[in-house]
mmCIF file of C-alpha atoms in Angstrom:
data_model
loop_
_atom_site.group_PDB
_atom_site.id
_atom_site.type_symbol
_atom_site.label_atom_id
_atom_site.label_comp_id
_atom_site.label_asym_id
_atom_site.label_seq_id
_atom_site.Cartn_x
_atom_site.Cartn_y
_atom_site.Cartn_z
ATOM 1 C CA MET A 1 7.568 -12.377 -35.144
ATOM 2 C CA GLN A 2 9.617 -9.170 -35.381
ATOM 3 C CA HIS A 3 6.810 -7.542 -37.362
ATOM 4 C CA THR A 4 4.312 -8.612 -34.689
ATOM 5 C CA PHE A 5 6.365 -7.089 -31.878
ATOM 6 C CA ARG A 6 6.732 -3.907 -33.904
ATOM 7 C CA GLN A 7 2.959 -3.702 -34.244
ATOM 8 C CA ILE A 8 2.441 -4.331 -30.524
ATOM 9 C CA PHE A 9 4.820 -1.604 -29.456
ATOM 10 C CA ARG A 10 3.145 0.860 -31.805
ATOM 11 C CA SER A 11 0.034 0.658 -29.648
ATOM 12 C CA GLY A 12 -0.081 3.621 -27.293
ATOM 13 C CA LYS A 13 -2.266 1.842 -24.747
ATOM 14 C CA PHE A 14 0.031 -1.186 -24.662
ATOM 15 C CA ILE A 15 3.129 1.003 -24.203
ATOM 16 C CA ILE A 16 1.549 2.925 -21.305
ATOM 17 C CA GLY A 17 0.409 -0.269 -19.560
ATOM 18 C CA PHE A 18 3.729 -1.995 -20.224
ATOM 19 C CA THR A 19 5.690 0.993 -18.874
ATOM 20 C CA ILE A 20 3.651 1.122 -15.642
ATOM 21 C CA LEU A 21 4.054 -2.602 -15.101
ATOM 22 C CA MET A 22 7.821 -2.492 -15.798
ATOM 23 C CA MET A 23 8.228 0.380 -13.311
ATOM 24 C CA ILE A 24 6.454 -1.680 -10.662
ATOM 25 C CA LEU A 25 8.608 -4.714 -11.478
ATOM 26 C CA LEU A 26 11.807 -2.661 -11.334
ATOM 27 C CA MET A 27 10.769 -1.238 -7.967
ATOM 28 C CA VAL A 28 10.153 -4.681 -6.441
ATOM 29 C CA ILE A 29 13.495 -5.937 -7.810
ATOM 30 C CA ILE A 30 15.806 -2.966 -7.187
ATOM 31 C CA TYR A 31 14.474 -1.567 -3.882
ATOM 32 C CA PRO A 32 15.266 -4.695 -1.767
ATOM 33 C CA LEU A 33 18.810 -4.625 -3.174
ATOM 34 C CA LEU A 34 19.347 -0.989 -2.152
ATOM 35 C CA PHE A 35 17.486 -1.155 1.166
ATOM 36 C CA PRO A 36 17.596 -4.753 2.441
ATOM 37 C CA TYR A 37 15.250 -4.196 5.408
ATOM 38 C CA PRO A 38 13.281 -7.245 6.591
ATOM 39 C CA PRO A 39 9.674 -6.434 5.556
ATOM 40 C CA LEU A 40 8.076 -7.733 8.750
ATOM 41 C CA GLN A 41 10.659 -6.417 11.207
ATOM 42 C CA ILE A 42 9.076 -4.443 14.050
ATOM 43 C CA ILE A 43 11.039 -1.205 14.419
ATOM 44 C CA ALA A 44 8.627 0.955 16.415
ATOM 45 C CA GLN A 45 7.095 0.702 19.861
ATOM 46 C CA GLY A 46 3.708 2.028 18.859
ATOM 47 C CA THR A 47 1.313 1.947 15.946
ATOM 48 C CA PHE A 48 0.843 3.994 12.805
ATOM 49 C CA PHE A 49 3.808 6.352 12.958
ATOM 50 C CA PRO A 50 3.201 9.049 10.306
ATOM 51 C CA PRO A 51 5.496 9.308 7.259
ATOM 52 C CA GLY A 52 8.621 11.391 7.737
ATOM 53 C CA VAL A 53 12.321 11.497 8.593
ATOM 54 C CA TYR A 54 13.038 10.156 12.069
ATOM 55 C CA VAL A 55 16.119 11.457 13.836
ATOM 56 C CA SER A 56 17.473 9.999 17.070
ATOM 57 C CA VAL A 57 16.869 12.648 19.718
ATOM 58 C CA TYR A 58 19.787 11.340 21.789
ATOM 59 C CA ASP A 59 22.172 11.529 18.821
ATOM 60 C CA ALA A 60 20.818 14.924 17.805
ATOM 61 C CA ILE A 61 21.829 16.310 21.229
ATOM 62 C CA ASN A 62 25.234 14.712 20.880
ATOM 63 C CA ALA A 63 25.741 15.810 17.266
ATOM 64 C CA PRO A 64 29.452 16.293 16.481
ATOM 65 C CA ALA A 65 28.881 19.903 15.421
ATOM 66 C CA LEU A 66 26.187 22.455 16.179
ATOM 67 C CA TYR A 67 25.511 25.342 13.831
ATOM 68 C CA THR A 68 23.964 28.685 14.746
ATOM 69 C CA LEU A 69 21.253 29.768 12.311
ATOM 70 C CA ASN A 70 19.323 32.996 12.901
ATOM 71 C CA LEU A 71 16.184 32.127 10.952
ATOM 72 C CA GLU A 72 13.462 34.773 11.056
ATOM 73 C CA ASP A 73 10.548 32.337 11.048
ATOM 74 C CA ALA A 74 12.011 29.942 13.636
ATOM 75 C CA ASP A 75 10.156 31.523 16.576
ATOM 76 C CA LEU A 76 6.849 31.591 14.684
ATOM 77 C CA LYS A 77 7.134 27.926 13.753
ATOM 78 C CA ARG A 78 8.151 26.973 17.296
ATOM 79 C CA ILE A 79 5.171 28.803 18.796
ATOM 80 C CA ALA A 80 2.771 27.420 16.177
ATOM 81 C CA ASN A 81 4.049 23.937 16.905
ATOM 82 C CA ARG A 82 3.325 24.227 20.614
ATOM 83 C CA LEU A 83 0.279 26.518 20.590
ATOM 84 C CA SER A 84 -2.477 25.172 18.356
ATOM 85 C CA GLN A 85 -5.571 27.052 17.260
ATOM 86 C CA GLU A 86 -7.618 24.965 19.713
ATOM 87 C CA ASP A 87 -5.346 26.058 22.559
ATOM 88 C CA ARG A 88 -5.654 29.703 21.514
ATOM 89 C CA GLU A 89 -9.456 29.452 21.536
ATOM 90 C CA ALA A 90 -9.319 27.806 24.974
ATOM 91 C CA MET A 91 -7.091 30.573 26.319
ATOM 92 C CA LYS A 92 -9.544 33.172 25.036
ATOM 93 C CA GLU A 93 -12.424 31.278 26.658
ATOM 94 C CA TRP A 94 -10.658 31.288 30.018
ATOM 95 C CA LEU A 95 -9.710 34.965 29.797
ATOM 96 C CA VAL A 96 -13.280 35.989 28.887
ATOM 97 C CA SER A 97 -14.624 33.888 31.776
ATOM 98 C CA PHE A 98 -12.091 35.581 34.043
ATOM 99 C CA GLY A 99 -13.395 39.019 33.045
ATOM 100 C CA VAL A 100 -11.055 40.198 30.298
ATOM 101 C CA PRO A 101 -13.092 42.022 27.593
ATOM 102 C CA GLU A 102 -13.427 39.854 24.516
ATOM 103 C CA GLU A 103 -12.596 42.717 22.152
ATOM 104 C CA GLU A 104 -9.202 43.126 23.842
ATOM 105 C CA ILE A 105 -8.201 39.528 23.047
ATOM 106 C CA ASP A 106 -6.580 38.775 19.676
ATOM 107 C CA ILE A 107 -5.777 35.098 19.447
ATOM 108 C CA GLU A 108 -3.647 35.661 16.334
ATOM 109 C CA ASN A 109 -1.358 38.045 18.264
ATOM 110 C CA THR A 110 0.653 35.395 20.070
ATOM 111 C CA GLU A 111 2.794 37.755 22.138
ATOM 112 C CA GLN A 112 -0.200 39.739 23.402
ATOM 113 C CA LEU A 113 -2.210 36.595 24.055
ATOM 114 C CA LEU A 114 0.590 35.067 26.104
ATOM 115 C CA SER A 115 1.051 38.313 28.015
ATOM 116 C CA GLN A 116 -2.657 38.403 28.930
ATOM 117 C CA TRP A 117 -2.575 34.735 29.853
ATOM 118 C CA ASN A 118 0.474 35.032 32.096
ATOM 119 C CA ALA A 119 -0.988 38.125 33.778
ATOM 120 C CA ASN A 120 -4.418 36.610 34.521
ATOM 121 C CA TYR A 121 -4.242 32.827 34.607
ATOM 122 C CA ASP A 122 -4.221 31.028 37.960
ATOM 123 C CA PRO A 123 -3.972 27.213 37.739
ATOM 124 C CA ASN A 124 -5.580 26.864 41.186
ATOM 125 C CA LEU A 125 -8.570 29.017 40.252
ATOM 126 C CA ARG A 126 -11.747 27.219 39.218
ATOM 127 C CA LEU A 127 -14.185 29.591 37.561
ATOM 128 C CA PRO A 128 -17.979 29.247 38.203
ATOM 129 C CA GLY A 129 -19.569 26.552 36.039
ATOM 130 C CA MET A 130 -16.224 25.081 34.993
ATOM 131 C CA THR A 131 -15.914 21.284 35.227
ATOM 132 C CA PHE A 132 -12.894 19.626 36.788
ATOM 133 C CA ALA A 133 -11.944 18.099 33.428
ATOM 134 C CA ARG A 134 -12.021 21.539 31.826
ATOM 135 C CA GLN A 135 -9.854 22.948 34.621
ATOM 136 C CA ARG A 136 -7.315 20.153 34.029
ATOM 137 C CA TYR A 137 -7.356 20.974 30.326
ATOM 138 C CA PHE A 138 -6.457 24.618 31.024
ATOM 139 C CA GLN A 139 -3.667 23.436 33.338
ATOM 140 C CA ARG A 140 -2.228 21.300 30.516
ATOM 141 C CA VAL A 141 -2.373 24.250 28.128
ATOM 142 C CA ASN A 142 -0.564 26.384 30.674
ATOM 143 C CA ALA A 143 2.130 23.734 31.109
ATOM 144 C CA ALA A 144 2.585 23.540 27.333
ATOM 145 C CA ILE A 145 3.115 27.259 26.900
ATOM 146 C CA ASP A 146 5.278 27.708 29.975
ATOM 147 C CA GLY A 147 8.430 29.402 28.836
ATOM 148 C CA LEU A 148 7.286 29.514 25.217
ATOM 149 C CA LEU A 149 8.819 32.874 24.464
ATOM 150 C CA SER A 150 11.856 32.373 26.645
ATOM 151 C CA THR A 151 15.167 32.998 24.944
ATOM 152 C CA GLU A 152 17.082 30.757 27.327
ATOM 153 C CA GLY A 153 18.437 27.476 26.087
ATOM 154 C CA ALA A 154 17.594 23.983 27.265
ATOM 155 C CA ILE A 155 20.068 22.514 29.752
ATOM 156 C CA VAL A 156 21.229 18.943 29.262
ATOM 157 C CA ALA A 157 22.372 17.450 32.567
ATOM 158 C CA THR A 158 23.805 14.101 33.585
ATOM 159 C CA ARG A 159 23.468 12.394 36.933
ATOM 160 C CA ASP A 160 26.597 11.950 39.036
ATOM 161 C CA PRO A 161 26.732 8.205 39.821
ATOM 162 C CA GLU A 162 28.324 8.833 43.254
ATOM 163 C CA THR A 163 26.344 11.786 44.569
ATOM 164 C CA GLY A 164 23.162 11.334 42.496
ATOM 165 C CA THR A 165 23.056 15.038 41.704
ATOM 166 C CA LEU A 166 22.480 16.481 38.249
ATOM 167 C CA GLU A 167 25.412 18.241 36.669
ATOM 168 C CA GLU A 168 25.083 20.525 33.660
ATOM 169 C CA LYS A 169 26.620 18.933 30.598
ATOM 170 C CA THR A 170 25.708 21.405 27.903
ATOM 171 C CA VAL A 171 23.172 24.057 26.960
ATOM 172 C CA ILE A 172 21.266 23.876 23.698
ATOM 173 C CA GLN A 173 20.364 27.325 22.473
ATOM 174 C CA GLN A 174 17.215 28.001 20.438
ATOM 175 C CA THR A 175 19.397 28.953 17.486
ATOM 176 C CA ASP A 176 21.416 25.707 17.545
ATOM 177 C CA TYR A 177 20.969 23.405 14.561
ATOM 178 C CA ALA A 178 22.456 20.009 13.710
ATOM 179 C CA ASN A 179 23.136 18.746 10.204
ATOM 180 C CA VAL A 180 21.036 15.602 9.655
ATOM 181 C CA ASP A 181 23.842 14.024 7.630
ATOM 182 C CA GLN A 182 26.120 14.226 10.697
ATOM 183 C CA ILE A 183 23.704 12.523 13.091
ATOM 184 C CA ALA A 184 24.375 8.831 13.634
ATOM 185 C CA ASN A 185 20.847 7.428 13.511
ATOM 186 C CA VAL A 186 18.432 8.777 10.932
ATOM 187 C CA ARG A 187 15.718 6.634 9.370
ATOM 188 C CA VAL A 188 13.487 7.774 6.549
ATOM 189 C CA LEU A 189 9.984 6.307 6.701
ATOM 190 C CA PRO A 190 8.313 7.582 3.505
ATOM 191 C CA LEU A 191 5.107 5.677 4.319
ATOM 192 C CA GLY A 192 5.386 5.555 8.105
ATOM 193 C CA THR A 193 4.727 2.372 10.055
ATOM 194 C CA ASP A 194 1.754 0.060 10.263
ATOM 195 C CA ASN A 195 -0.287 -1.204 13.202
ATOM 196 C CA PHE A 196 2.552 -3.481 14.340
ATOM 197 C CA GLY A 197 5.221 -0.758 14.129
ATOM 198 C CA ARG A 198 6.698 -2.097 10.878
ATOM 199 C CA ASP A 199 8.042 0.072 8.064
ATOM 200 C CA VAL A 200 5.285 0.182 5.430
ATOM 201 C CA LEU A 201 7.449 0.837 2.342
ATOM 202 C CA PRO A 202 9.643 -2.322 2.341
ATOM 203 C CA GLN A 203 6.560 -4.257 3.366
ATOM 204 C CA LEU A 204 4.648 -2.828 0.382
ATOM 205 C CA VAL A 205 7.508 -3.659 -2.005
ATOM 206 C CA VAL A 206 7.706 -7.290 -0.853
ATOM 207 C CA ALA A 207 3.913 -7.593 -0.749
ATOM 208 C CA THR A 208 3.717 -6.358 -4.353
ATOM 209 C CA ARG A 209 6.297 -8.937 -5.410
ATOM 210 C CA VAL A 210 4.453 -11.761 -3.627
ATOM 211 C CA SER A 211 1.076 -10.695 -5.040
ATOM 212 C CA LEU A 212 2.527 -10.544 -8.555
ATOM 213 C CA LEU A 213 3.924 -14.050 -8.021
ATOM 214 C CA ILE A 214 0.520 -15.260 -6.826
ATOM 215 C CA GLY A 215 -1.140 -13.662 -9.849
ATOM 216 C CA LEU A 216 1.417 -15.198 -12.228
ATOM 217 C CA VAL A 217 1.111 -18.721 -10.797
ATOM 218 C CA ALA A 218 -2.682 -18.512 -10.650
ATOM 219 C CA GLY A 219 -2.809 -17.099 -14.189
ATOM 220 C CA LEU A 220 -0.540 -19.820 -15.600
ATOM 221 C CA ILE A 221 -2.565 -22.583 -13.956
ATOM 222 C CA ALA A 222 -5.945 -21.170 -14.987
ATOM 223 C CA THR A 223 -4.779 -20.475 -18.551
ATOM 224 C CA THR A 224 -3.173 -23.910 -18.916
ATOM 225 C CA ILE A 225 -6.300 -25.724 -17.707
ATOM 226 C CA GLY A 226 -8.665 -23.529 -19.717
ATOM 227 C CA LEU A 227 -6.515 -23.743 -22.847
ATOM 228 C CA SER A 228 -6.155 -27.547 -22.658
ATOM 229 C CA LEU A 229 -9.850 -28.182 -22.086
ATOM 230 C CA GLY A 230 -10.903 -25.616 -24.693
ATOM 231 C CA LEU A 231 -8.593 -27.090 -27.356
ATOM 232 C CA VAL A 232 -9.701 -30.669 -26.716
ATOM 233 C CA ALA A 233 -13.413 -29.816 -26.468
ATOM 234 C CA GLY A 234 -13.381 -27.564 -29.527
ATOM 235 C CA TYR A 235 -11.389 -29.840 -31.828
ATOM 236 C CA ILE A 236 -12.528 -33.335 -30.845
ATOM 237 C CA GLY A 237 -16.170 -32.490 -30.084
ATOM 238 C CA GLY A 238 -18.742 -35.225 -29.537
ATOM 239 C CA LEU A 239 -18.988 -36.908 -26.172
ATOM 240 C CA ILE A 240 -15.711 -35.417 -24.909
ATOM 241 C CA ASP A 241 -16.978 -31.932 -25.730
ATOM 242 C CA ASP A 242 -20.251 -32.686 -23.916
ATOM 243 C CA VAL A 243 -18.425 -33.913 -20.794
ATOM 244 C CA ILE A 244 -16.045 -30.936 -20.724
ATOM 245 C CA MET A 245 -18.895 -28.488 -21.281
ATOM 246 C CA PHE A 246 -20.904 -30.168 -18.513
ATOM 247 C CA VAL A 247 -18.035 -29.684 -16.076
ATOM 248 C CA THR A 248 -17.490 -26.134 -17.326
ATOM 249 C CA ASN A 249 -21.175 -25.267 -16.925
ATOM 250 C CA LEU A 250 -21.099 -26.788 -13.464
ATOM 251 C CA PHE A 251 -18.258 -24.457 -12.448
ATOM 252 C CA THR A 252 -20.054 -21.559 -14.140
ATOM 253 C CA VAL A 253 -23.188 -22.058 -12.056
ATOM 254 C CA ILE A 254 -21.202 -22.006 -8.790
ATOM 255 C CA PRO A 255 -19.751 -18.523 -8.218
ATOM 256 C CA ALA A 256 -15.964 -18.845 -8.473
ATOM 257 C CA PHE A 257 -15.309 -16.611 -5.466
ATOM 258 C CA VAL A 258 -17.635 -18.617 -3.238
ATOM 259 C CA LEU A 259 -15.864 -21.789 -4.311
ATOM 260 C CA LEU A 260 -12.553 -20.076 -3.641
ATOM 261 C CA ILE A 261 -13.643 -19.118 -0.123
ATOM 262 C CA LEU A 262 -14.832 -22.634 0.662
ATOM 263 C CA ILE A 263 -11.627 -24.285 -0.543
ATOM 264 C CA SER A 264 -9.392 -21.770 1.248
ATOM 265 C CA PHE A 265 -11.366 -22.212 4.460
ATOM 266 C CA SER A 266 -11.091 -26.000 4.248
ATOM 267 C CA ILE A 267 -7.303 -25.881 3.810
ATOM 268 C CA GLY A 268 -6.682 -24.256 7.175
ATOM 269 C CA GLN A 269 -4.523 -21.234 7.923
ATOM 270 C CA ASP A 270 -1.399 -23.179 8.897
ATOM 271 C CA ARG A 271 -1.161 -24.722 5.419
ATOM 272 C CA ARG A 272 -2.134 -21.617 3.446
ATOM 273 C CA GLY A 273 1.064 -20.311 1.911
ATOM 274 C CA ALA A 274 1.277 -17.851 -0.979
ATOM 275 C CA ILE A 275 1.767 -20.582 -3.590
ATOM 276 C CA THR A 276 -1.052 -22.671 -2.111
ATOM 277 C CA ILE A 277 -3.428 -19.743 -2.446
ATOM 278 C CA ALA A 278 -2.218 -19.178 -6.014
ATOM 279 C CA ILE A 279 -2.917 -22.804 -6.908
ATOM 280 C CA VAL A 280 -6.399 -22.627 -5.384
ATOM 281 C CA ILE A 281 -7.160 -19.442 -7.339
ATOM 282 C CA GLY A 282 -5.832 -21.004 -10.534
ATOM 283 C CA PHE A 283 -7.971 -24.152 -10.187
ATOM 284 C CA THR A 284 -11.137 -22.063 -9.708
ATOM 285 C CA SER A 285 -10.543 -19.472 -12.455
ATOM 286 C CA TRP A 286 -10.141 -21.457 -15.697
ATOM 287 C CA VAL A 287 -13.817 -21.616 -16.758
ATOM 288 C CA TRP A 288 -14.186 -18.592 -18.994
ATOM 289 C CA THR A 289 -10.804 -19.270 -20.637
ATOM 290 C CA ALA A 290 -11.959 -22.809 -21.558
ATOM 291 C CA ARG A 291 -15.215 -21.552 -23.056
ATOM 292 C CA ALA A 292 -13.521 -18.775 -24.993
ATOM 293 C CA VAL A 293 -10.770 -21.045 -26.378
ATOM 294 C CA ARG A 294 -13.353 -23.648 -27.386
ATOM 295 C CA SER A 295 -15.251 -21.017 -29.377
ATOM 296 C CA GLN A 296 -12.048 -19.982 -31.152
ATOM 297 C CA VAL A 297 -11.150 -23.600 -31.967
ATOM 298 C CA LEU A 298 -14.633 -24.333 -33.328
ATOM 299 C CA SER A 299 -14.089 -21.628 -35.944
ATOM 300 C CA LEU A 300 -10.692 -23.079 -36.881
ATOM 301 C CA ARG A 301 -11.138 -26.829 -36.933
ATOM 302 C CA ASN A 302 -12.638 -26.938 -40.449
ATOM 303 C CA ARG A 303 -10.100 -24.653 -42.084
ATOM 304 C CA ASP A 304 -8.411 -25.976 -45.233
ATOM 305 C CA HIS A 305 -4.976 -26.371 -43.662
ATOM 306 C CA VAL A 306 -6.466 -28.333 -40.739
ATOM 307 C CA ASN A 307 -8.386 -30.650 -43.105
ATOM 308 C CA LEU A 308 -5.193 -31.136 -45.124
ATOM 309 C CA SER A 309 -3.379 -32.219 -41.968
ATOM 310 C CA LYS A 310 -6.180 -34.684 -41.197
ATOM 311 C CA LEU A 311 -5.931 -36.176 -44.699
ATOM 312 C CA SER A 312 -2.164 -36.417 -44.289
ATOM 313 C CA GLY A 313 -2.712 -38.648 -41.259
ATOM 314 C CA HIS A 314 -1.223 -36.333 -38.666
ATOM 315 C CA SER A 315 -2.055 -37.035 -35.024
ATOM 316 C CA VAL A 316 -4.624 -35.018 -33.089
ATOM 317 C CA PHE A 317 -1.908 -33.673 -30.797
ATOM 318 C CA ARG A 318 0.158 -32.448 -33.768
ATOM 319 C CA ILE A 319 -2.809 -30.817 -35.462
ATOM 320 C CA ILE A 320 -3.792 -28.984 -32.280
ATOM 321 C CA LEU A 321 -0.206 -27.959 -31.569
ATOM 322 C CA ILE A 322 0.883 -26.991 -35.092
ATOM 323 C CA ASP A 323 -2.278 -26.076 -36.992
ATOM 324 C CA ILE A 324 -4.577 -24.547 -34.364
ATOM 325 C CA LEU A 325 -2.616 -23.254 -31.372
ATOM 326 C CA PRO A 326 -0.544 -20.641 -33.282
ATOM 327 C CA TYR A 327 -3.767 -19.047 -34.576
ATOM 328 C CA ILE A 328 -5.068 -18.467 -31.057
ATOM 329 C CA ALA A 329 -1.726 -17.704 -29.395
ATOM 330 C CA SER A 330 -2.386 -13.963 -29.202
ATOM 331 C CA TYR A 331 -5.776 -14.674 -27.670
ATOM 332 C CA VAL A 332 -4.153 -16.956 -25.083
ATOM 333 C CA VAL A 333 -1.619 -14.269 -24.159
ATOM 334 C CA MET A 334 -4.445 -11.764 -23.597
ATOM 335 C CA ALA A 335 -6.292 -14.325 -21.483
ATOM 336 C CA LEU A 336 -3.138 -14.914 -19.421
ATOM 337 C CA ILE A 337 -2.743 -11.197 -18.729
ATOM 338 C CA LEU A 338 -6.314 -10.921 -17.519
ATOM 339 C CA GLN A 339 -5.948 -14.081 -15.436
ATOM 340 C CA ILE A 340 -2.869 -12.624 -13.693
ATOM 341 C CA SER A 341 -4.777 -9.433 -12.896
ATOM 342 C CA SER A 342 -7.788 -11.432 -11.685
ATOM 343 C CA GLY A 343 -5.518 -13.622 -9.534
ATOM 344 C CA ILE A 344 -4.075 -10.576 -7.736
ATOM 345 C CA LEU A 345 -7.566 -9.191 -7.095
ATOM 346 C CA ALA A 346 -8.804 -12.598 -5.909
ATOM 347 C CA GLU A 347 -5.941 -12.896 -3.429
ATOM 348 C CA ALA A 348 -6.700 -9.396 -2.131
ATOM 349 C CA GLY A 349 -10.359 -10.307 -1.668
ATOM 350 C CA LEU A 350 -9.520 -13.544 0.119
ATOM 351 C CA SER A 351 -7.008 -11.890 2.433
ATOM 352 C CA ILE A 352 -9.406 -9.110 3.364
ATOM 353 C CA LEU A 353 -11.796 -11.848 4.514
ATOM 354 C CA GLY A 354 -8.999 -13.457 6.559
ATOM 355 C CA LEU A 355 -8.617 -16.427 4.188
ATOM 356 C CA GLY A 356 -5.347 -15.397 2.551
ATOM 357 C CA PRO A 357 -1.830 -16.737 3.134
ATOM 358 C CA ARG A 358 -0.368 -17.182 6.619
ATOM 359 C CA THR A 359 0.379 -13.886 8.281
ATOM 360 C CA THR A 360 3.732 -14.811 9.806
ATOM 361 C CA GLU A 361 5.832 -15.402 6.695
ATOM 362 C CA THR A 362 5.461 -12.978 3.806
ATOM 363 C CA PRO A 363 3.126 -10.037 3.344
ATOM 364 C CA THR A 364 0.788 -9.653 0.398
ATOM 365 C CA LEU A 365 -1.210 -6.663 -0.755
ATOM 366 C CA GLY A 366 -4.394 -8.318 0.524
ATOM 367 C CA LEU A 367 -2.852 -9.033 3.923
ATOM 368 C CA MET A 368 -1.793 -5.397 4.279
ATOM 369 C CA LEU A 369 -5.365 -4.320 3.585
ATOM 370 C CA ASN A 370 -6.601 -6.902 6.088
ATOM 371 C CA TRP A 371 -4.265 -5.579 8.808
ATOM 372 C CA SER A 372 -5.215 -1.961 8.180
ATOM 373 C CA MET A 373 -8.911 -2.839 8.259
ATOM 374 C CA ILE A 374 -8.674 -4.893 11.468
ATOM 375 C CA TYR A 375 -6.760 -2.130 13.269
ATOM 376 C CA GLN A 376 -9.158 0.552 11.929
ATOM 377 C CA ALA A 377 -6.606 2.572 10.004
ATOM 378 C CA HIS A 378 -9.373 3.960 7.770
ATOM 379 C CA ILE A 379 -11.322 5.168 10.815
ATOM 380 C CA LEU A 380 -8.273 6.651 12.549
ATOM 381 C CA GLY A 381 -7.221 8.493 9.396
ATOM 382 C CA LYS A 382 -3.949 6.558 9.033
ATOM 383 C CA TRP A 383 -4.079 6.663 5.212
ATOM 384 C CA TRP A 384 -0.517 5.458 4.713
ATOM 385 C CA ALA A 385 -1.465 1.978 5.959
ATOM 386 C CA TYR A 386 -3.987 1.290 3.183
ATOM 387 C CA LEU A 387 -3.975 3.996 0.471
ATOM 388 C CA PRO A 388 -0.556 3.025 -1.068
ATOM 389 C CA VAL A 389 -1.745 -0.591 -1.180
ATOM 390 C CA LEU A 390 -4.958 0.374 -2.973
ATOM 391 C CA ILE A 391 -3.022 2.544 -5.435
ATOM 392 C CA THR A 392 -0.580 -0.310 -6.139
ATOM 393 C CA ILE A 393 -3.401 -2.793 -6.803
ATOM 394 C CA ALA A 394 -5.146 -0.255 -9.028
ATOM 395 C CA LEU A 395 -1.935 0.461 -10.968
ATOM 396 C CA ILE A 396 -1.268 -3.230 -11.577
ATOM 397 C CA SER A 397 -4.821 -3.901 -12.773
ATOM 398 C CA PHE A 398 -4.869 -0.697 -14.819
ATOM 399 C CA SER A 399 -1.557 -1.484 -16.542
ATOM 400 C CA MET A 400 -2.590 -5.051 -17.404
ATOM 401 C CA ASN A 401 -5.961 -3.958 -18.739
ATOM 402 C CA LEU A 402 -4.261 -1.328 -20.892
ATOM 403 C CA MET A 403 -1.839 -3.954 -22.225
ATOM 404 C CA ASN A 404 -4.729 -6.270 -22.981
ATOM 405 C CA THR A 405 -6.673 -3.545 -24.780
ATOM 406 C CA GLY A 406 -3.586 -2.634 -26.798
ATOM 407 C CA LEU A 407 -3.053 -6.266 -27.812
ATOM 408 C CA ASP A 408 -6.718 -6.595 -28.738
ATOM 409 C CA GLN A 409 -6.454 -3.602 -31.053
ATOM 410 C CA VAL A 410 -3.426 -5.184 -32.737
ATOM 411 C CA PHE A 411 -4.727 -8.732 -33.159
ATOM 412 C CA ASN A 412 -8.473 -8.145 -33.594
ATOM 413 C CA PRO A 413 -9.078 -7.338 -37.276
ATOM 414 C CA ALA A 414 -12.392 -5.613 -36.571
ATOM 415 C CA LEU A 415 -10.826 -3.230 -34.038
ATOM 416 C CA ARG A 416 -7.736 -2.746 -36.188
ATOM 417 C CA ASP A 417 -9.835 -1.625 -39.139
#
């Protein structure tokens, strides 16, 4: 056994696949311990918040200490943040329509552009041929750039509860900065939020764990059924082999995914939990394992050591368990790995069609794809709602296929040579 493990871990492909899978497993185990956020907790009033660090504006104003930093590029970044290229083009369009020579307008020279705008723009003026909507657009641009180059600070005022008047509380200068570590409420959202305003990262971690569990349960069931039927059919043969092969061929003719859809649909959404879906996938995915195991057993059942066991009067169960099963154990392990990977992909396919587990309990990778598709994340360009899920599914399948290929190179004499 030790020699076998040494051979397995000498395979480069197996090591790479095993490492990727272990990293995923460690992430789904350790992350919830460090950041115990409920995966389906709604934290945002809105949909698809982009990834980033979110700082409470209220607490930022009331930071315990403000620091004065004279950064050279602060003004440029502030202007660029409030004056987009589209706004600059619009300002040029208005100035040209107003009569300013086009060659005198440099939209990259922000100070000059603002000076020309402030000198010529009239929000009440509607130029010939200009629609009302376009006039409103120019008014919004003007409101956005109002006071853009002002050096005065922003006044924070509070309302007097007795008189109702605003009283100056403090003035925030343009050079004032707050240390993020000193602000009370800061939340890092590395993958933003989804369509329901839920943090995507803890949701992805839990969904990966649930999908791996579904794949494991489905793989164990499919491998157990396929292994049992393949061993019995291959060793006993005769009428039992014919009956098992008839059933196997029957399941082969019917596409497994269609059968999976029909069974899932008949169960009803209220009763479709993660384990239920795993069981359904397992009971519809055993066919090729049974056929493959049967072929392996047919080549083993007339070996000398098996015939010796028959002559010794050993039971069929003992012969299968002691004399045949160890010879196909490596093959069974490889089949199990592929069944787990297939189970995860099958769950994702079912959930995308709306036939996955209930949506109110635990997320799965397929459910996350379903939510992003229904709320058009791919059309709106909200990549963080679906791309990490696709990458996670691809990594799991890739790692398991690499492990399987590595094992095949170790245990298959033809490939080993």
